[in-house]
XYZ file of C-alpha atoms in Angstrom:
402
model
C 54.956 119.259 80.142
C 55.053 121.245 83.373
C 57.625 124.025 83.609
C 58.278 122.659 87.074
C 59.634 119.380 85.677
C 63.330 118.906 84.857
C 66.471 116.988 85.758
C 69.578 118.431 87.410
C 72.790 116.627 86.477
C 76.481 117.061 87.126
C 76.297 118.784 90.509
C 77.845 117.769 93.790
C 74.633 116.951 95.664
C 74.192 117.485 99.411
C 70.896 115.784 100.338
C 71.498 116.542 104.074
C 69.758 113.256 104.885
C 71.991 110.629 103.310
C 75.428 110.694 101.748
C 76.638 113.440 99.450
C 77.261 112.323 95.885
C 78.710 113.487 92.584
C 77.100 112.840 89.235
C 73.830 111.006 88.972
C 70.711 113.106 88.857
C 67.965 114.821 90.803
C 64.618 114.468 89.045
C 61.852 117.040 89.560
C 58.319 116.483 88.290
C 55.480 118.946 88.822
C 57.412 120.723 91.548
C 58.294 117.646 93.608
C 61.480 115.601 93.808
C 60.794 112.146 92.372
C 64.298 110.649 92.293
C 67.775 111.524 93.519
C 71.013 109.599 93.613
C 74.340 108.822 91.970
C 72.850 106.001 89.887
C 69.623 107.712 88.812
C 69.225 107.731 85.048
C 68.002 110.806 83.202
C 64.370 110.205 82.181
C 63.572 110.800 78.541
C 61.620 113.916 77.654
C 62.563 116.055 80.674
C 64.645 119.223 80.232
C 68.143 118.853 81.642
C 69.864 121.448 83.826
C 73.603 120.868 83.431
C 74.964 121.884 86.823
C 78.538 120.691 86.416
C 80.909 122.440 88.802
C 78.200 123.538 91.253
C 76.807 122.258 94.545
C 73.121 121.372 94.874
C 71.659 121.860 98.346
C 68.090 121.949 99.692
C 66.761 125.434 100.329
C 67.485 126.742 103.795
C 64.810 127.322 106.447
C 64.765 130.474 108.581
C 63.110 129.215 111.765
C 62.526 132.575 113.462
C 62.089 135.667 111.314
C 59.974 138.787 111.064
C 60.315 139.260 107.311
C 57.293 141.017 105.860
C 55.858 142.115 109.211
C 58.906 144.198 110.151
C 59.592 145.617 106.722
C 63.000 146.973 105.927
C 63.351 150.685 105.140
C 59.669 151.416 105.824
C 60.017 152.689 109.384
C 57.018 152.721 111.687
C 54.577 152.202 108.818
C 56.175 148.858 108.017
C 56.429 147.543 111.557
C 53.523 145.291 112.532
C 55.640 142.989 114.667
C 53.972 143.457 118.060
C 50.328 144.116 118.989
C 51.172 145.572 122.385
C 47.721 146.659 123.511
C 47.483 143.648 125.818
C 49.866 141.018 127.159
C 47.960 138.007 125.760
C 47.660 138.254 121.995
C 47.315 134.564 121.177
C 44.510 135.352 118.746
C 46.556 137.515 116.377
C 48.176 135.882 113.350
C 51.401 136.902 111.645
C 49.952 135.969 108.261
C 47.595 138.953 108.457
C 50.466 141.463 108.491
C 52.968 140.112 105.949
C 53.909 142.328 103.010
C 55.276 139.867 100.459
C 56.972 142.724 98.592
C 59.323 143.381 101.527
C 62.957 143.528 100.385
C 63.758 140.863 102.960
C 62.237 138.219 100.710
C 64.629 139.098 97.876
C 67.506 138.953 100.336
C 66.309 135.512 101.411
C 66.642 134.162 97.886
C 70.148 135.546 97.483
C 71.123 133.609 100.609
C 69.478 130.370 99.527
C 66.607 130.671 102.031
C 63.448 129.191 100.537
C 61.250 128.847 103.645
C 60.646 131.239 106.529
C 58.706 130.903 109.764
C 57.394 134.425 110.296
C 56.651 135.230 113.935
C 55.242 138.093 115.957
C 57.776 139.898 118.108
C 58.720 139.554 121.770
C 56.939 142.539 123.314
C 54.183 140.415 124.838
C 54.251 137.383 127.111
C 52.018 135.801 124.438
C 52.648 137.382 121.060
C 50.488 135.464 118.596
C 50.451 132.795 115.922
C 53.309 132.162 113.533
C 53.201 130.990 109.907
C 55.530 128.998 107.661
C 55.799 130.279 104.104
C 57.908 129.911 100.986
C 60.175 132.885 100.328
C 58.770 133.601 96.875
C 56.284 132.507 94.266
C 52.839 133.780 95.147
C 50.663 136.740 94.234
C 49.455 136.668 97.839
C 50.949 135.267 101.008
C 48.320 132.518 100.919
C 49.867 131.189 97.704
C 53.225 130.844 99.490
C 51.809 129.014 102.495
C 53.522 125.927 103.867
C 51.533 125.771 107.100
C 49.421 128.121 109.208
C 49.414 125.572 112.046
C 52.963 126.030 113.282
C 53.306 127.639 116.697
C 52.480 130.450 119.096
C 55.180 132.979 119.949
C 55.769 133.741 123.612
C 58.388 135.847 125.401
C 60.038 135.673 128.785
C 62.564 138.090 130.228
C 63.310 141.734 129.708
C 61.205 142.608 126.659
C 57.678 142.125 128.075
C 58.887 143.495 131.435
C 60.029 146.686 129.748
C 56.939 147.135 127.575
C 54.337 146.721 130.312
C 56.437 148.080 133.161
C 56.616 151.357 131.226
C 52.797 151.363 131.210
C 52.720 150.645 134.950
C 50.731 147.492 134.415
C 51.224 143.744 134.691
C 53.667 142.290 133.825
C 56.515 144.455 135.037
C 58.622 141.616 136.467
C 59.555 138.053 135.538
C 57.014 137.002 138.165
C 54.290 138.842 136.291
C 55.277 137.478 132.890
C 55.004 133.885 134.128
C 51.694 134.728 135.819
C 50.198 136.010 132.564
C 51.160 132.800 130.776
C 49.883 130.545 133.565
C 46.553 132.318 133.816
C 46.111 132.160 130.062
C 46.624 128.403 129.989
C 44.368 127.791 132.988
C 41.645 129.743 131.180
C 42.300 127.695 128.036
C 41.976 124.446 130.001
C 38.588 125.551 131.379
C 37.533 126.646 127.900
C 38.489 123.297 126.408
C 36.530 121.421 129.090
C 33.440 123.599 128.633
C 33.655 123.255 124.854
C 33.781 119.466 125.097
C 30.830 119.446 127.498
C 28.755 121.624 125.166
C 29.605 119.413 122.210
C 28.632 116.313 124.177
C 25.225 117.831 124.883
C 24.793 119.202 121.384
C 24.604 122.715 122.771
C 25.904 125.892 121.098
C 29.207 127.246 122.388
C 30.598 130.753 122.028
C 34.054 130.753 120.465
C 36.903 132.697 122.030
C 39.779 133.069 119.579
C 42.401 133.603 122.260
C 41.454 130.576 124.314
C 40.862 128.472 121.232
C 44.417 129.133 120.053
C 45.881 128.169 123.417
C 43.712 125.055 123.494
C 45.407 124.029 120.240
C 48.753 124.425 121.999
C 47.525 122.209 124.834
C 46.302 119.659 122.286
C 49.744 119.550 120.650
C 48.619 121.045 117.338
C 50.818 124.123 117.773
C 54.317 124.359 119.239
C 55.195 126.962 121.871
C 57.984 129.179 120.509
C 59.567 130.590 123.653
C 61.726 133.716 123.283
C 64.253 133.332 126.068
C 67.896 134.280 126.531
C 68.981 133.793 130.155
C 69.383 130.382 131.778
C 66.832 131.216 134.496
C 64.267 132.139 131.836
C 65.004 128.879 130.014
C 64.337 127.059 133.292
C 61.028 128.918 133.627
C 60.145 127.982 130.047
C 60.726 124.315 130.876
C 58.747 124.587 134.114
C 55.740 126.131 132.384
C 55.784 123.615 129.540
C 55.777 120.733 132.000
C 52.978 122.256 134.070
C 50.704 122.403 131.044
C 52.160 119.680 128.824
C 52.805 121.642 125.651
C 55.521 121.222 123.026
C 58.326 123.681 123.780
C 60.838 125.108 121.313
C 63.428 127.419 122.867
C 64.098 130.452 120.670
C 67.374 132.396 120.936
C 68.731 130.294 123.819
C 71.700 132.599 124.408
C 72.610 130.890 127.699
C 71.381 127.483 126.595
C 74.885 126.095 127.005
C 74.466 126.430 130.787
C 71.482 124.054 130.675
C 72.503 122.009 127.647
C 72.431 118.688 129.493
C 68.923 119.370 130.781
C 67.664 120.441 127.367
C 69.122 117.282 125.818
C 67.636 115.092 128.550
C 64.180 116.529 127.903
C 64.689 116.639 124.103
C 63.828 120.330 123.887
C 65.132 121.835 120.633
C 66.813 125.232 120.418
C 66.575 127.768 117.605
C 69.820 129.602 118.355
C 70.763 133.147 117.428
C 71.097 135.602 115.985
C 74.865 135.136 116.065
C 75.986 138.396 114.439
C 74.926 140.831 117.132
C 76.545 142.847 119.883
C 75.864 142.406 123.592
C 73.292 145.164 123.400
C 71.348 144.250 126.550
C 71.926 142.460 129.817
C 70.403 139.230 128.547
C 73.115 139.024 125.873
C 76.046 139.424 128.253
C 77.138 135.810 127.669
C 76.421 135.799 123.937
C 79.026 133.788 122.028
C 79.015 131.822 118.790
C 80.831 129.006 120.621
C 77.736 128.490 122.805
C 75.958 126.872 119.877
C 78.643 124.202 119.520
C 78.412 123.473 123.249
C 74.629 123.113 123.072
C 74.823 120.760 120.085
C 77.654 118.732 121.616
C 75.377 117.929 124.553
C 72.916 116.287 122.169
C 70.430 119.127 121.772
C 68.798 119.424 118.358
C 69.556 122.904 117.044
C 68.574 125.340 114.330
C 70.080 128.748 113.513
C 68.242 132.052 113.139
C 69.026 135.549 111.914
C 65.927 136.959 113.647
C 65.618 138.920 110.401
C 65.735 141.852 110.018
C 67.897 141.965 113.179
C 70.523 140.288 111.003
C 69.875 140.304 107.231
C 68.314 136.984 106.306
C 70.812 136.289 103.510
C 73.456 135.965 106.249
C 71.820 132.842 107.681
C 74.359 130.605 105.968
C 77.254 132.858 106.999
C 76.201 132.436 110.620
C 76.396 128.665 110.104
C 79.841 129.082 108.557
C 81.034 130.998 111.613
C 79.501 128.385 113.904
C 81.504 125.672 112.111
C 84.628 127.781 112.552
C 83.850 127.881 116.292
C 83.363 124.140 116.676
C 79.934 123.163 115.322
C 80.249 120.001 113.169
C 79.644 120.640 109.481
C 76.810 118.093 109.230
C 75.113 119.584 112.286
C 75.344 123.038 110.711
C 73.668 121.790 107.533
C 70.910 120.127 109.556
C 70.489 123.346 111.555
C 69.743 125.170 108.302
C 67.390 122.589 106.810
C 65.909 119.453 108.343
C 65.977 120.507 111.998
C 63.940 123.728 111.835
C 61.416 122.121 109.507
C 61.048 119.169 111.879
C 60.840 121.266 115.064
C 57.968 123.259 113.631
C 55.933 120.548 111.991
C 56.628 120.641 108.251
C 59.673 118.393 108.031
C 57.829 116.093 105.638
C 57.911 118.751 102.907
C 61.151 120.715 102.951
C 64.744 120.567 104.168
C 66.206 117.633 102.248
C 66.736 116.308 98.740
C 64.562 113.235 99.002
C 61.837 111.818 96.722
C 58.436 113.159 97.711
C 59.758 116.488 99.013
C 59.074 119.907 97.526
C 61.662 120.856 94.912
C 63.084 123.764 96.928
C 66.621 123.593 95.617
C 69.634 125.895 95.399
C 72.641 125.629 93.104
C 75.718 127.144 94.731
C 79.027 128.064 93.126
C 80.744 125.881 95.738
C 80.289 124.553 99.250
C 77.628 126.868 100.770
C 79.538 126.806 104.058
C 82.465 128.439 102.264
C 81.944 132.172 102.778
C 83.050 132.879 99.188
C 80.326 130.691 97.631
C 77.284 132.265 96.032
C 73.736 131.091 95.350
C 73.493 130.896 91.553
C 69.999 129.536 90.946
C 67.085 129.082 93.355
C 64.072 126.863 92.693
C 60.917 126.850 94.828
C 58.368 124.129 94.128
C 60.382 123.457 90.975
C 60.008 126.999 89.626
C 63.186 129.013 89.134
C 62.686 132.206 91.144
C 66.212 133.626 91.393
C 69.266 133.691 89.134
C 72.646 135.267 89.677
C 73.515 137.519 86.725
C 77.317 137.395 86.617
C 77.653 140.167 84.050
C 75.490 142.608 85.980
C 76.859 141.271 89.276
C 73.428 141.088 90.858
C 70.663 138.652 91.545
C 67.487 138.621 89.448
C 64.133 137.444 90.808
C 61.167 136.446 88.700
C 58.359 139.042 88.738
C 56.005 138.544 91.648
C 52.980 140.434 90.312
């Protein structure tokens, strides 16, 4: 029998999609959920995890992190977040820089985070390709892969202006940042047309990794993760996406409440946050946790981010707790931690809910996870227990990675 097969009984279960229930069972076989509900019987022959007195919740999804590529406590040597030798770095891939032994991954488990979308930083107008991974379980990052076809990170606003303005090169203004993005997509359109023509004639065609990546964005295979804080930059993000027809996901969205009706009308999702930061730059002047509730109230689909390590990733759920305190509905907060980010970024058929057919990424909490005093007690990824809270030692214990 697989070690990734068992039954959890006795917990208060929060499927996120569907009603919460007490009792019943959640059945896991070979790392996948095969049954869940208040009337599910315990199959014979499967080990039983008696979870009486706890809450069972799907693992949380960090939709915008830099864990592993901006390593904690390693200084410059551990920072591979931005390849700032050119403004268009669509060809670089975050997966090539992730150190899976970064402490941030252990922190993720302690906060019930079982999936992370790792992204390049915001120093470039076009920063590179993102990757969705499990928080633990592999000897290499490839063994933790959920999807390497997620999105391309892009940045508007002050960050690329500052980086390239200091070098006295384009872009040094918002005008220049938008120009870089437009020119890149025009080149990708020409590339895609020439590639199709060569294929139609059976002729060889020289690959260009940068243009090929952007062609995948144009084809809808990859989302466009747009770092943007100010309302005018959000408007530019919308304008560009409509010019070229790609799938836009607003990241950060600090002033998204000012355009919430427009974002809802166009069904553009927002990955909001981080919430636990100061107003450290002009773009964050209107930062407020209440903005998230306003955005969601308008009908915008939302997720929450720590931007780890900007905010420690284990505080993802605490940010949701504070958002509920400031007006975000509890169910919306749970969706913002689970189903929404997975759906925005193309892997919502695998993680984010306790539903038959989904990966068994499950967390047992001491109580309601949106209660700031609750603690993650046991974390399962693909049905394997990877983290346990040791009450006597008052610390979390992860299974050995290597």
